[in-house]
Structures are given as structure tokens and as C-alpha cells.
């Protein structure tokens, strides 16, 4: 193992734009990171210089090179330093993270020599050789009498420059703060510091049910908000304002996100809010009360943030107009209803000086025969582009595909949509008798007679095809060839119309929802496809979404490695995979390989080939599966999961005790979970096998005494059940503490109800088994029925299930989770 170098940073001499950010980061670093602000002796200095972007077509620039500090006290002594040249604040923070990456405890991936970063024209790679310097540099190195420790001297002599360009203008993260768990401010501040160190510059806070609005606190005039975020421990307005200011110190723009159409089930469940209701989760369109409610909500929430941007979502409302709306209004054209609501909300945003952004799913799904977002035969009514506000921004999302071509198809579809909107806007401006229409005014009144045009297709292929340029290999470019890099960037991109480009964003997801640990492999596949398409199509904004659906069981820290990959994709044409671990250490002080190991909870190695293109949540459905019915066991009967999980638990337990990393303790939860799964899978499998063996031999038993003896052979499982219950309680206590480390207490009840239900079912199993052994019952029908594979498919193909699907085979009228 190679001893890592030591660095010294003095924030007082840094440019004003990054001074406060450096101070805040240095406060949070512990002794695990050998970067200090006190001891400059025997350390390599890190200095900063803000520059004008030398590459016009790039959206950020970072260069780290060797430099010397002239000492006035001793003219013959020059202190070695690294100079970080940057354009944007987050570029500088990323440069610091990449330098700090060299201090990673696992810097040496081979025992013979360390691995140092070399860069060439934007494409980063590794070298294990000491680079050849020019004669002047070698002369300067040989002549210096530095007071450096051997690791620092060796590092400085071996270091070559880092040059990186940013290929995406707005590099965004969409963070779910509303699905059961509401993150604490300490975690949000950690996220801000981390994504800034990665080089990202925008954070969407999805605070759908996470804002505290009450009359005494915010001078709300009526009771419309009394049950908004009721019993949810939401954010106060002053907390959001302080957080927005904190994020701006790190160059992060915080943007509020709220769905002001769908996903309102928590608000609409209360009787006091029924007048706003269309369906159980959708607000009623065309309703004046709803219009006023949305106006006041947007005004209150937008006042907490300095940005003009507001993500109003308008998604997850496919049942729009099918509930109470039908009792109040006669319009049955759902697309027309949605467009009127879009125009109404846009009017509100314009009056509040808000720049709205929406998801595109409703525009596409409502105009598909099968309500399919990915429908290749998507058709749009003629009036739609005439009625969509021309200066509203649209974000497309693809959370499942790992193929760049699929993203290209969606991008082209959205570009075509926006170009039609632009054409309609220009036509209206030329033909309006009273002069150009204001952006918020509808350009065409929608009449009921236009229902026939509902399925009228748009000629997507009418615009000229753009020939895709060949991707550029930067390995042959010299480091300082900024002009050539700029030219090649132009060759690589399919230039979008600036009007369209300013209104289009592309998003994908990090697979952290409905699971116990993030599926990093699937997340990176989706991100790689999205980023390849975004960079080749010159998309202005990309968004990586982090959702915590279905109970917020996942550890949110497990979503950090895919974020690192996403950030590195923004700064590289081809991501240097062997650099990811060092960058991850520099950004969040955690071990990339250890975090990746924990995804084995769902990606069991013996199933890897069968599910290579499929993401499942094996650990989730095995944990919550009813231990008596065991209806999902046939999906995994052919694999010895007990041995796999037992080995994984031991490995993760050792990693969790590695105190050289800040976040190692987070691995205790997947370690304990793996141990519980090993016990539970083994118990269910062996108990069912023993009971089936008993039922086969029962008819051959000579008398009742022999039957009693045979039943007592099941006694050994009573102790196994007790052992499993004790381990589940231990897992619950650990999960309880880790949940509260990150989230506020409201929402914990959902998690604990699940643990409680599992423990009660195991105790019920023990009670029934005890009765059977003692002869109190003649049979255990819940164990004896023949099990079948519920989710058919190829061998070892595993499903992706939510909690309700795991727990019971009965879904009745009164059943709920």
C-alpha cells in the first residue's frame, strides 16, 4: 500500500467566489482526509485561479497543473503547489475532489507502484509510469530542495496535468423529499456539498408533501392548508430559505418541485379537502377553488427560493377527468382538459414571475392509443401545439431503457413537439390583428367540435434529418489544444435550435426506489445511455432523479455512487471507470467498491447471467414475503441463497468496520439484512420440505404414536423461528436508527408497521407449529398447499415487486398497506 500525499489549502488567498465553500468543506473533513488549513509544512499547496472559459462551446472548464510558490523570505526556495484553474465554482470544487482522490486509502490498486492520473484533451485515463517532463521542468525538479515527505515528493514529481471540459450546461439532481421519509437538513447539506464536489450545479427538491404551511406560522388567511402536509414533520419556510442560501455558497441552484396536478393523495385523503378532488390522487381541473389553491401554494413556496425556476411536474395524472370532474363538467376530451389546466397554471406562474418546468408524460400518454409514454405511434391533436405555452420548459424522462437509441427517439419526438409549438407561436404573432400575443395567452380557443381531431397525427418526419457526426477521440489531442477541442465539440454535436434547446431537459433515474439498496449497475446503464444521447444531441439540461417510493426503505447514501458516475459523464466523453473510485472518495469520503458490493443483495452472482438486463428487488421481496405462505419461494428455489447471503453478510460487516472511510458504517444495514435473509430463506425452505416429507409418510405410519413421533421431528424449527425473530428485531433497531439519522421521524411508522407485521407472522407460525406438534391441529394447510411460480419467465428470472405484492396473495376491498 502506497502512503498517500498531504495537501494544504489556505481559503484566505482563494478567489472570493469559492472562499466560503472551501471553509465549509474543510470544516466537515475529518482526519481521514489529509487536507488541512493549519500545517503547511511538508505539504503540497493547492491554489486557485478563476479564468475565462478558453473553450467557447464548453459549459465548464477545469485544469490542475503543477506550480511553484515564490517565497519572499528565501528567494532560493519555491514551494511545490498544484494550481486549480476553473471557470465555475463547481469546477473548482470538482478539482479539489479529484486532488483529494489521491489521498484515498486504496490509492494503490497494485502493490508495485501507484496509479496516477493523466489527462489528454478532455479524456481522462490512467498511467502507471513516471511521465516524461520537458527539460525545464526536469531541471526545476532536480534543483529544488523541498522539505517534503517521501510520499509528497514522489507524488509531485509523478503528477501530470488534469484538463476536463463540461459538456452539459445544467447538471441537475432531482431529490425526492416527499415519499414517506422527509430528509433532515443535515443530510440535504451533505448532498449539496457532495454534488458540488462532483461538479453538478442544480438540485431539484421534490417537496410535494414536505412543506409546513399553517395559519399561525405563515399568516395563511383560511383553512385550506390546515391538512396540507398534516402530521408529516415538513420543512418550515425559514429552513428552506437558509438551505437555499447555503446551497448557493457551493454554486448549487436549488429549485422547488411540486406536482400541482397529480400525486396529491396525502392531501386529498382528508374530508376537509374533498372539494378539491377529482380522483383519489388528482386535483379537479377547471375548478376555481383549485385554481386559487394552486396560486397561493406556488406563491408561498416560490418565495423561499431565489431562483425563478419551478418544477410544477403535472405528471402521474392519467386518470384525469374520470372522477368528480365528470359530475361537475361535461368535457370528456381528457387531452383538452389537461391543456386548459396547463394554461391556467401557466397564467399563475407568469403572474408570480415563475419560469415553469413540467414532465412530458401527460402530453405523450394522453395522445397514445394505449396511454403508453414510449408509443412509437404517438399522435397529437392539431390544437395541442397551438395551446401549449411557448416559453414553458419540458423535461422528458426514461427510467427503464439502457439503449442510447431509445433516448434519441424520445429526444427527437420532443424536439418535434417543441418545433411545432415554436411554429405555432410565430404564426400567431404574424397573423394576430391586435399585435403579437403575450406568451401566456392561448393562441387558439379549443372548441368541443375539435374532438374529431383528437387523434390527428403530427408529421414528425417532415423536418430535415440531421446526420449524426462521428464521436471524437480525444486521446490524440495535446492537453493545451483548447482550440482543437472546441472545434471537435462542434463536430460531435447535432446542434439544436437555441429556442428548442432552452426548453428541453432529459432525465433518467437512479434505481433507489422500492428496494433496500440502490441498484448501481442498472443506474449506471441508464445514466450512460441518457448522457450519450444528451451530449450527441446538444441537450442543455440533464437530470438524475432519486426517488424513494414504496416506504423509503432504502439507504439514501447508496445513491451516491451512480451520482458520481453521472457527474463524471458530464465532464468526460468516455467515463474513466478506473478513476471513479478515487473521485468518489474525494467527493464523499466513501469506498466505491464496498458500496458496490452491497448491491449483491439484489444482484446475486449465480443469477447474474439470467438477469443481466433486468433490475429486481430480490432482497426486498424476500424480507417482506409472508414467512408462512412463502408464495414467492418457487422463484428462487433452484439457488442456494442462504450460503450467498451469509457470505455477503460477512464481507459487508468487515467493510462496515473500516473506519478509514466516513460512510463505512452505512454498510452495517445491508450486512445485517443479508444475515436475516440467509436465516429466513433457509427456515422457509427447510420447514416446507420437512412438512411435505411428513405429509407423504403420514399414510404409511402404523399408529398414532408413530404420527406423534414424526410430528416432533419439526420441533427443531421452533428454535430457528426464535433466532430469526431476534435477528429481525436487531435489524429493525438498526434500520430505525439509520432512518432517523437521515429522515425526520414522521414516516418511520410505515417502516415499523412492516417490521411488526413480519414479526407477528413469525410468532403466529411458531404458535401454529407448536399446536401441530402437540396434536392440537391435524394439519397445517397454510404450509401444505402446492406452490407455483407466480411470475413466469426464463430460469432465474426475478420480478420487481412492491410491498403489497410481497406480503399476501389476497388483495381485498379493505386491504391496505
PDB file of N, CA, C and O in Angstrom, residues 500-559:
ATOM      1  N   UNK A 500     -35.445  25.791 -29.033  1.00  0.00           N
ATOM      2  CA  UNK A 500     -35.826  24.456 -28.567  1.00  0.00           C
ATOM      3  C   UNK A 500     -34.901  24.004 -27.446  1.00  0.00           C
ATOM      4  O   UNK A 500     -35.345  23.459 -26.431  1.00  0.00           O
ATOM      5  N   UNK A 501     -33.620  24.249 -27.628  1.00  0.00           N
ATOM      6  CA  UNK A 501     -32.633  23.790 -26.654  1.00  0.00           C
ATOM      7  C   UNK A 501     -32.858  24.396 -25.273  1.00  0.00           C
ATOM      8  O   UNK A 501     -32.669  23.732 -24.244  1.00  0.00           O
ATOM      9  N   UNK A 502     -33.305  25.629 -25.221  1.00  0.00           N
ATOM     10  CA  UNK A 502     -33.514  26.302 -23.941  1.00  0.00           C
ATOM     11  C   UNK A 502     -34.740  25.785 -23.201  1.00  0.00           C
ATOM     12  O   UNK A 502     -34.954  26.130 -22.043  1.00  0.00           O
ATOM     13  N   UNK A 503     -35.558  24.962 -23.861  1.00  0.00           N
ATOM     14  CA  UNK A 503     -36.816  24.496 -23.258  1.00  0.00           C
ATOM     15  C   UNK A 503     -36.878  22.975 -23.093  1.00  0.00           C
ATOM     16  O   UNK A 503     -37.941  22.444 -22.788  1.00  0.00           O
ATOM     17  N   UNK A 504     -35.763  22.291 -23.303  1.00  0.00           N
ATOM     18  CA  UNK A 504     -35.777  20.831 -23.261  1.00  0.00           C
ATOM     19  C   UNK A 504     -34.765  20.307 -22.254  1.00  0.00           C
ATOM     20  O   UNK A 504     -33.610  20.743 -22.229  1.00  0.00           O
ATOM     21  N   UNK A 505     -35.198  19.372 -21.413  1.00  0.00           N
ATOM     22  CA  UNK A 505     -34.320  18.678 -20.474  1.00  0.00           C
ATOM     23  C   UNK A 505     -34.547  17.177 -20.625  1.00  0.00           C
ATOM     24  O   UNK A 505     -35.633  16.733 -21.002  1.00  0.00           O
ATOM     25  N   UNK A 506     -33.508  16.407 -20.333  1.00  0.00           N
ATOM     26  CA  UNK A 506     -33.570  14.944 -20.418  1.00  0.00           C
ATOM     27  C   UNK A 506     -33.257  14.382 -19.045  1.00  0.00           C
ATOM     28  O   UNK A 506     -32.323  14.834 -18.372  1.00  0.00           O
ATOM     29  N   UNK A 507     -34.038  13.383 -18.621  1.00  0.00           N
ATOM     30  CA  UNK A 507     -33.816  12.832 -17.283  1.00  0.00           C
ATOM     31  C   UNK A 507     -33.857  11.311 -17.307  1.00  0.00           C
ATOM     32  O   UNK A 507     -34.476  10.698 -18.179  1.00  0.00           O
ATOM     33  N   UNK A 508     -33.181  10.729 -16.350  1.00  0.00           N
ATOM     34  CA  UNK A 508     -33.275   9.301 -16.083  1.00  0.00           C
ATOM     35  C   UNK A 508     -33.283   9.127 -14.573  1.00  0.00           C
ATOM     36  O   UNK A 508     -33.270  10.107 -13.827  1.00  0.00           O
ATOM     37  N   UNK A 509     -33.312   7.886 -14.113  1.00  0.00           N
ATOM     38  CA  UNK A 509     -33.439   7.662 -12.680  1.00  0.00           C
ATOM     39  C   UNK A 509     -32.271   6.862 -12.138  1.00  0.00           C
ATOM     40  O   UNK A 509     -31.619   6.107 -12.867  1.00  0.00           O
ATOM     41  N   UNK A 510     -32.005   7.077 -10.883  1.00  0.00           N
ATOM     42  CA  UNK A 510     -31.126   6.203 -10.122  1.00  0.00           C
ATOM     43  C   UNK A 510     -32.032   5.199  -9.419  1.00  0.00           C
ATOM     44  O   UNK A 510     -32.975   5.581  -8.722  1.00  0.00           O
ATOM     45  N   UNK A 511     -31.767   3.924  -9.580  1.00  0.00           N
ATOM     46  CA  UNK A 511     -32.691   2.876  -9.150  1.00  0.00           C
ATOM     47  C   UNK A 511     -32.608   2.673  -7.639  1.00  0.00           C
ATOM     48  O   UNK A 511     -32.097   1.668  -7.143  1.00  0.00           O
ATOM     49  N   UNK A 512     -33.168   3.635  -6.913  1.00  0.00           N
ATOM     50  CA  UNK A 512     -33.156   3.584  -5.452  1.00  0.00           C
ATOM     51  C   UNK A 512     -34.553   3.361  -4.880  1.00  0.00           C
ATOM     52  O   UNK A 512     -34.707   3.262  -3.666  1.00  0.00           O
ATOM     53  N   UNK A 513     -35.563   3.285  -5.712  1.00  0.00           N
ATOM     54  CA  UNK A 513     -36.933   3.204  -5.218  1.00  0.00           C
ATOM     55  C   UNK A 513     -37.381   1.738  -5.095  1.00  0.00           C
ATOM     56  O   UNK A 513     -36.952   0.859  -5.826  1.00  0.00           O
ATOM     57  N   UNK A 514     -38.254   1.496  -4.106  1.00  0.00           N
ATOM     58  CA  UNK A 514     -38.850   0.173  -3.871  1.00  0.00           C
ATOM     59  C   UNK A 514     -37.794  -0.903  -3.700  1.00  0.00           C
ATOM     60  O   UNK A 514     -37.904  -1.998  -4.243  1.00  0.00           O
ATOM     61  N   UNK A 515     -36.752  -0.579  -2.937  1.00  0.00           N
ATOM     62  CA  UNK A 515     -35.698  -1.559  -2.704  1.00  0.00           C
ATOM     63  C   UNK A 515     -34.966  -1.216  -1.416  1.00  0.00           C
ATOM     64  O   UNK A 515     -35.192  -0.163  -0.814  1.00  0.00           O
ATOM     65  N   UNK A 516     -34.066  -2.098  -0.992  1.00  0.00           N
ATOM     66  CA  UNK A 516     -33.334  -1.907   0.251  1.00  0.00           C
ATOM     67  C   UNK A 516     -31.969  -1.262   0.026  1.00  0.00           C
ATOM     68  O   UNK A 516     -31.386  -0.704   0.944  1.00  0.00           O
ATOM     69  N   UNK A 517     -31.421  -1.378  -1.189  1.00  0.00           N
ATOM     70  CA  UNK A 517     -30.132  -0.781  -1.541  1.00  0.00           C
ATOM     71  C   UNK A 517     -30.168  -0.454  -3.014  1.00  0.00           C
ATOM     72  O   UNK A 517     -30.729  -1.188  -3.819  1.00  0.00           O
ATOM     73  N   UNK A 518     -29.571   0.646  -3.392  1.00  0.00           N
ATOM     74  CA  UNK A 518     -29.625   1.107  -4.784  1.00  0.00           C
ATOM     75  C   UNK A 518     -29.003   0.089  -5.734  1.00  0.00           C
ATOM     76  O   UNK A 518     -27.932  -0.458  -5.468  1.00  0.00           O
ATOM     77  N   UNK A 519     -29.686  -0.145  -6.848  1.00  0.00           N
ATOM     78  CA  UNK A 519     -29.145  -0.985  -7.915  1.00  0.00           C
ATOM     79  C   UNK A 519     -28.202  -0.121  -8.752  1.00  0.00           C
ATOM     80  O   UNK A 519     -28.620   0.586  -9.661  1.00  0.00           O
ATOM     81  N   UNK A 520     -26.933  -0.177  -8.425  1.00  0.00           N
ATOM     82  CA  UNK A 520     -25.970   0.722  -9.059  1.00  0.00           C
ATOM     83  C   UNK A 520     -25.686   0.328 -10.507  1.00  0.00           C
ATOM     84  O   UNK A 520     -25.480   1.191 -11.366  1.00  0.00           O
ATOM     85  N   UNK A 521     -25.668  -0.964 -10.777  1.00  0.00           N
ATOM     86  CA  UNK A 521     -25.401  -1.419 -12.142  1.00  0.00           C
ATOM     87  C   UNK A 521     -26.462  -0.908 -13.102  1.00  0.00           C
ATOM     88  O   UNK A 521     -26.143  -0.335 -14.152  1.00  0.00           O
ATOM     89  N   UNK A 522     -27.727  -1.108 -12.764  1.00  0.00           N
ATOM     90  CA  UNK A 522     -28.808  -0.634 -13.630  1.00  0.00           C
ATOM     91  C   UNK A 522     -28.826   0.887 -13.701  1.00  0.00           C
ATOM     92  O   UNK A 522     -29.093   1.464 -14.766  1.00  0.00           O
ATOM     93  N   UNK A 523     -28.524   1.553 -12.609  1.00  0.00           N
ATOM     94  CA  UNK A 523     -28.492   3.017 -12.603  1.00  0.00           C
ATOM     95  C   UNK A 523     -27.446   3.542 -13.567  1.00  0.00           C
ATOM     96  O   UNK A 523     -27.707   4.466 -14.352  1.00  0.00           O
ATOM     97  N   UNK A 524     -26.261   2.951 -13.536  1.00  0.00           N
ATOM     98  CA  UNK A 524     -25.177   3.408 -14.407  1.00  0.00           C
ATOM     99  C   UNK A 524     -25.496   3.109 -15.868  1.00  0.00           C
ATOM    100  O   UNK A 524     -25.180   3.910 -16.768  1.00  0.00           O
ATOM    101  N   UNK A 525     -26.146   1.994 -16.135  1.00  0.00           N
ATOM    102  CA  UNK A 525     -26.557   1.702 -17.517  1.00  0.00           C
ATOM    103  C   UNK A 525     -27.508   2.773 -18.040  1.00  0.00           C
ATOM    104  O   UNK A 525     -27.359   3.253 -19.177  1.00  0.00           O
ATOM    105  N   UNK A 526     -28.494   3.139 -17.235  1.00  0.00           N
ATOM    106  CA  UNK A 526     -29.454   4.166 -17.664  1.00  0.00           C
ATOM    107  C   UNK A 526     -28.779   5.520 -17.836  1.00  0.00           C
ATOM    108  O   UNK A 526     -29.037   6.243 -18.809  1.00  0.00           O
ATOM    109  N   UNK A 527     -27.914   5.874 -16.893  1.00  0.00           N
ATOM    110  CA  UNK A 527     -27.225   7.170 -16.968  1.00  0.00           C
ATOM    111  C   UNK A 527     -26.320   7.225 -18.192  1.00  0.00           C
ATOM    112  O   UNK A 527     -26.265   8.246 -18.895  1.00  0.00           O
ATOM    113  N   UNK A 528     -25.614   6.140 -18.458  1.00  0.00           N
ATOM    114  CA  UNK A 528     -24.708   6.125 -19.617  1.00  0.00           C
ATOM    115  C   UNK A 528     -25.473   6.340 -20.913  1.00  0.00           C
ATOM    116  O   UNK A 528     -25.038   7.098 -21.794  1.00  0.00           O
ATOM    117  N   UNK A 529     -26.628   5.684 -21.046  1.00  0.00           N
ATOM    118  CA  UNK A 529     -27.430   5.851 -22.262  1.00  0.00           C
ATOM    119  C   UNK A 529     -27.957   7.278 -22.368  1.00  0.00           C
ATOM    120  O   UNK A 529     -27.918   7.889 -23.447  1.00  0.00           O
ATOM    121  N   UNK A 530     -28.472   7.820 -21.262  1.00  0.00           N
ATOM    122  CA  UNK A 530     -29.001   9.180 -21.287  1.00  0.00           C
ATOM    123  C   UNK A 530     -27.925  10.188 -21.643  1.00  0.00           C
ATOM    124  O   UNK A 530     -28.128  11.082 -22.476  1.00  0.00           O
ATOM    125  N   UNK A 531     -26.757  10.070 -21.004  1.00  0.00           N
ATOM    126  CA  UNK A 531     -25.706  11.065 -21.216  1.00  0.00           C
ATOM    127  C   UNK A 531     -25.151  10.992 -22.636  1.00  0.00           C
ATOM    128  O   UNK A 531     -24.827  12.028 -23.236  1.00  0.00           O
ATOM    129  N   UNK A 532     -25.031   9.798 -23.182  1.00  0.00           N
ATOM    130  CA  UNK A 532     -24.550   9.679 -24.563  1.00  0.00           C
ATOM    131  C   UNK A 532     -25.504  10.383 -25.517  1.00  0.00           C
ATOM    132  O   UNK A 532     -25.081  11.111 -26.428  1.00  0.00           O
ATOM    133  N   UNK A 533     -26.803  10.190 -25.303  1.00  0.00           N
ATOM    134  CA  UNK A 533     -27.785  10.845 -26.167  1.00  0.00           C
ATOM    135  C   UNK A 533     -27.807  12.353 -25.937  1.00  0.00           C
ATOM    136  O   UNK A 533     -27.867  13.131 -26.893  1.00  0.00           O
ATOM    137  N   UNK A 534     -27.733  12.777 -24.674  1.00  0.00           N
ATOM    138  CA  UNK A 534     -27.793  14.209 -24.367  1.00  0.00           C
ATOM    139  C   UNK A 534     -26.609  14.956 -24.961  1.00  0.00           C
ATOM    140  O   UNK A 534     -26.768  16.058 -25.509  1.00  0.00           O
ATOM    141  N   UNK A 535     -25.422  14.368 -24.859  1.00  0.00           N
ATOM    142  CA  UNK A 535     -24.237  15.049 -25.384  1.00  0.00           C
ATOM    143  C   UNK A 535     -24.242  15.080 -26.907  1.00  0.00           C
ATOM    144  O   UNK A 535     -23.860  16.097 -27.513  1.00  0.00           O
ATOM    145  N   UNK A 536     -24.683  14.007 -27.535  1.00  0.00           N
ATOM    146  CA  UNK A 536     -24.693  13.998 -29.000  1.00  0.00           C
ATOM    147  C   UNK A 536     -25.795  14.875 -29.575  1.00  0.00           C
ATOM    148  O   UNK A 536     -25.685  15.356 -30.695  1.00  0.00           O
ATOM    149  N   UNK A 537     -26.871  15.098 -28.811  1.00  0.00           N
ATOM    150  CA  UNK A 537     -27.972  15.944 -29.288  1.00  0.00           C
ATOM    151  C   UNK A 537     -27.919  17.370 -28.739  1.00  0.00           C
ATOM    152  O   UNK A 537     -28.858  18.136 -28.936  1.00  0.00           O
ATOM    153  N   UNK A 538     -26.846  17.703 -28.020  1.00  0.00           N
ATOM    154  CA  UNK A 538     -26.642  19.061 -27.521  1.00  0.00           C
ATOM    155  C   UNK A 538     -27.798  19.521 -26.623  1.00  0.00           C
ATOM    156  O   UNK A 538     -28.304  20.629 -26.742  1.00  0.00           O
ATOM    157  N   UNK A 539     -28.230  18.629 -25.724  1.00  0.00           N
ATOM    158  CA  UNK A 539     -29.297  18.979 -24.789  1.00  0.00           C
ATOM    159  C   UNK A 539     -28.726  19.866 -23.690  1.00  0.00           C
ATOM    160  O   UNK A 539     -27.634  19.619 -23.178  1.00  0.00           O
ATOM    161  N   UNK A 540     -29.455  20.891 -23.318  1.00  0.00           N
ATOM    162  CA  UNK A 540     -28.949  21.868 -22.351  1.00  0.00           C
ATOM    163  C   UNK A 540     -28.901  21.307 -20.933  1.00  0.00           C
ATOM    164  O   UNK A 540     -27.961  21.565 -20.192  1.00  0.00           O
ATOM    165  N   UNK A 541     -29.933  20.552 -20.531  1.00  0.00           N
ATOM    166  CA  UNK A 541     -30.021  20.102 -19.150  1.00  0.00           C
ATOM    167  C   UNK A 541     -30.252  18.603 -19.076  1.00  0.00           C
ATOM    168  O   UNK A 541     -31.076  18.051 -19.798  1.00  0.00           O
ATOM    169  N   UNK A 542     -29.532  17.955 -18.173  1.00  0.00           N
ATOM    170  CA  UNK A 542     -29.766  16.559 -17.845  1.00  0.00           C
ATOM    171  C   UNK A 542     -30.113  16.466 -16.359  1.00  0.00           C
ATOM    172  O   UNK A 542     -29.629  17.253 -15.552  1.00  0.00           O
ATOM    173  N   UNK A 543     -30.953  15.487 -16.017  1.00  0.00           N
ATOM    174  CA  UNK A 543     -31.431  15.345 -14.639  1.00  0.00           C
ATOM    175  C   UNK A 543     -31.306  13.883 -14.223  1.00  0.00           C
ATOM    176  O   UNK A 543     -31.790  12.991 -14.927  1.00  0.00           O
ATOM    177  N   UNK A 544     -30.666  13.648 -13.098  1.00  0.00           N
ATOM    178  CA  UNK A 544     -30.627  12.322 -12.483  1.00  0.00           C
ATOM    179  C   UNK A 544     -31.587  12.332 -11.303  1.00  0.00           C
ATOM    180  O   UNK A 544     -31.403  13.098 -10.354  1.00  0.00           O
ATOM    181  N   UNK A 545     -32.632  11.517 -11.374  1.00  0.00           N
ATOM    182  CA  UNK A 545     -33.695  11.530 -10.363  1.00  0.00           C
ATOM    183  C   UNK A 545     -33.455  10.452  -9.310  1.00  0.00           C
ATOM    184  O   UNK A 545     -33.105   9.315  -9.639  1.00  0.00           O
ATOM    185  N   UNK A 546     -33.669  10.819  -8.055  1.00  0.00           N
ATOM    186  CA  UNK A 546     -33.550   9.891  -6.937  1.00  0.00           C
ATOM    187  C   UNK A 546     -34.904   9.848  -6.237  1.00  0.00           C
ATOM    188  O   UNK A 546     -35.312  10.814  -5.595  1.00  0.00           O
ATOM    189  N   UNK A 547     -35.603   8.717  -6.373  1.00  0.00           N
ATOM    190  CA  UNK A 547     -36.900   8.538  -5.744  1.00  0.00           C
ATOM    191  C   UNK A 547     -36.796   7.486  -4.638  1.00  0.00           C
ATOM    192  O   UNK A 547     -35.977   6.566  -4.716  1.00  0.00           O
ATOM    193  N   UNK A 548     -37.668   7.615  -3.628  1.00  0.00           N
ATOM    194  CA  UNK A 548     -37.686   6.676  -2.509  1.00  0.00           C
ATOM    195  C   UNK A 548     -39.077   6.065  -2.348  1.00  0.00           C
ATOM    196  O   UNK A 548     -39.608   5.949  -1.251  1.00  0.00           O
ATOM    197  N   UNK A 549     -39.680   5.663  -3.466  1.00  0.00           N
ATOM    198  CA  UNK A 549     -41.049   5.152  -3.440  1.00  0.00           C
ATOM    199  C   UNK A 549     -41.183   3.900  -2.564  1.00  0.00           C
ATOM    200  O   UNK A 549     -40.209   3.212  -2.266  1.00  0.00           O
ATOM    201  N   UNK A 550     -42.423   3.609  -2.209  1.00  0.00           N
ATOM    202  CA  UNK A 550     -42.798   2.389  -1.502  1.00  0.00           C
ATOM    203  C   UNK A 550     -42.145   2.283  -0.133  1.00  0.00           C
ATOM    204  O   UNK A 550     -41.572   1.260   0.233  1.00  0.00           O
ATOM    205  N   UNK A 551     -42.220   3.360   0.638  1.00  0.00           N
ATOM    206  CA  UNK A 551     -41.857   3.282   2.045  1.00  0.00           C
ATOM    207  C   UNK A 551     -40.531   3.853   2.456  1.00  0.00           C
ATOM    208  O   UNK A 551     -40.202   3.883   3.641  1.00  0.00           O
ATOM    209  N   UNK A 552     -39.709   4.282   1.501  1.00  0.00           N
ATOM    210  CA  UNK A 552     -38.376   4.832   1.825  1.00  0.00           C
ATOM    211  C   UNK A 552     -37.589   3.849   2.699  1.00  0.00           C
ATOM    212  O   UNK A 552     -37.104   4.188   3.766  1.00  0.00           O
ATOM    213  N   UNK A 553     -37.496   2.621   2.246  1.00  0.00           N
ATOM    214  CA  UNK A 553     -36.717   1.617   2.967  1.00  0.00           C
ATOM    215  C   UNK A 553     -35.236   1.707   2.643  1.00  0.00           C
ATOM    216  O   UNK A 553     -34.389   1.284   3.426  1.00  0.00           O
ATOM    217  N   UNK A 554     -34.908   2.242   1.494  1.00  0.00           N
ATOM    218  CA  UNK A 554     -33.528   2.274   1.011  1.00  0.00           C
ATOM    219  C   UNK A 554     -32.691   3.261   1.815  1.00  0.00           C
ATOM    220  O   UNK A 554     -33.196   4.259   2.338  1.00  0.00           O
ATOM    221  N   UNK A 555     -31.396   2.974   1.917  1.00  0.00           N
ATOM    222  CA  UNK A 555     -30.464   3.941   2.497  1.00  0.00           C
ATOM    223  C   UNK A 555     -30.129   4.967   1.417  1.00  0.00           C
ATOM    224  O   UNK A 555     -29.542   4.615   0.387  1.00  0.00           O
ATOM    225  N   UNK A 556     -30.473   6.237   1.601  1.00  0.00           N
ATOM    226  CA  UNK A 556     -30.253   7.229   0.537  1.00  0.00           C
ATOM    227  C   UNK A 556     -28.780   7.431   0.192  1.00  0.00           C
ATOM    228  O   UNK A 556     -28.460   7.886  -0.910  1.00  0.00           O
ATOM    229  N   UNK A 557     -27.868   7.092   1.101  1.00  0.00           N
ATOM    230  CA  UNK A 557     -26.444   7.220   0.789  1.00  0.00           C
ATOM    231  C   UNK A 557     -26.024   6.241  -0.304  1.00  0.00           C
ATOM    232  O   UNK A 557     -24.998   6.458  -0.961  1.00  0.00           O
ATOM    233  N   UNK A 558     -26.791   5.174  -0.497  1.00  0.00           N
ATOM    234  CA  UNK A 558     -26.431   4.203  -1.526  1.00  0.00           C
ATOM    235  C   UNK A 558     -26.641   4.743  -2.933  1.00  0.00           C
ATOM    236  O   UNK A 558     -26.209   4.129  -3.914  1.00  0.00           O
ATOM    237  N   UNK A 559     -27.303   5.899  -3.067  1.00  0.00           N
ATOM    238  CA  UNK A 559     -27.499   6.516  -4.382  1.00  0.00           C
ATOM    239  C   UNK A 559     -26.313   7.370  -4.802  1.00  0.00           C
ATOM    240  O   UNK A 559     -26.287   7.887  -5.921  1.00  0.00           O
TER     241      UNK A 559
END
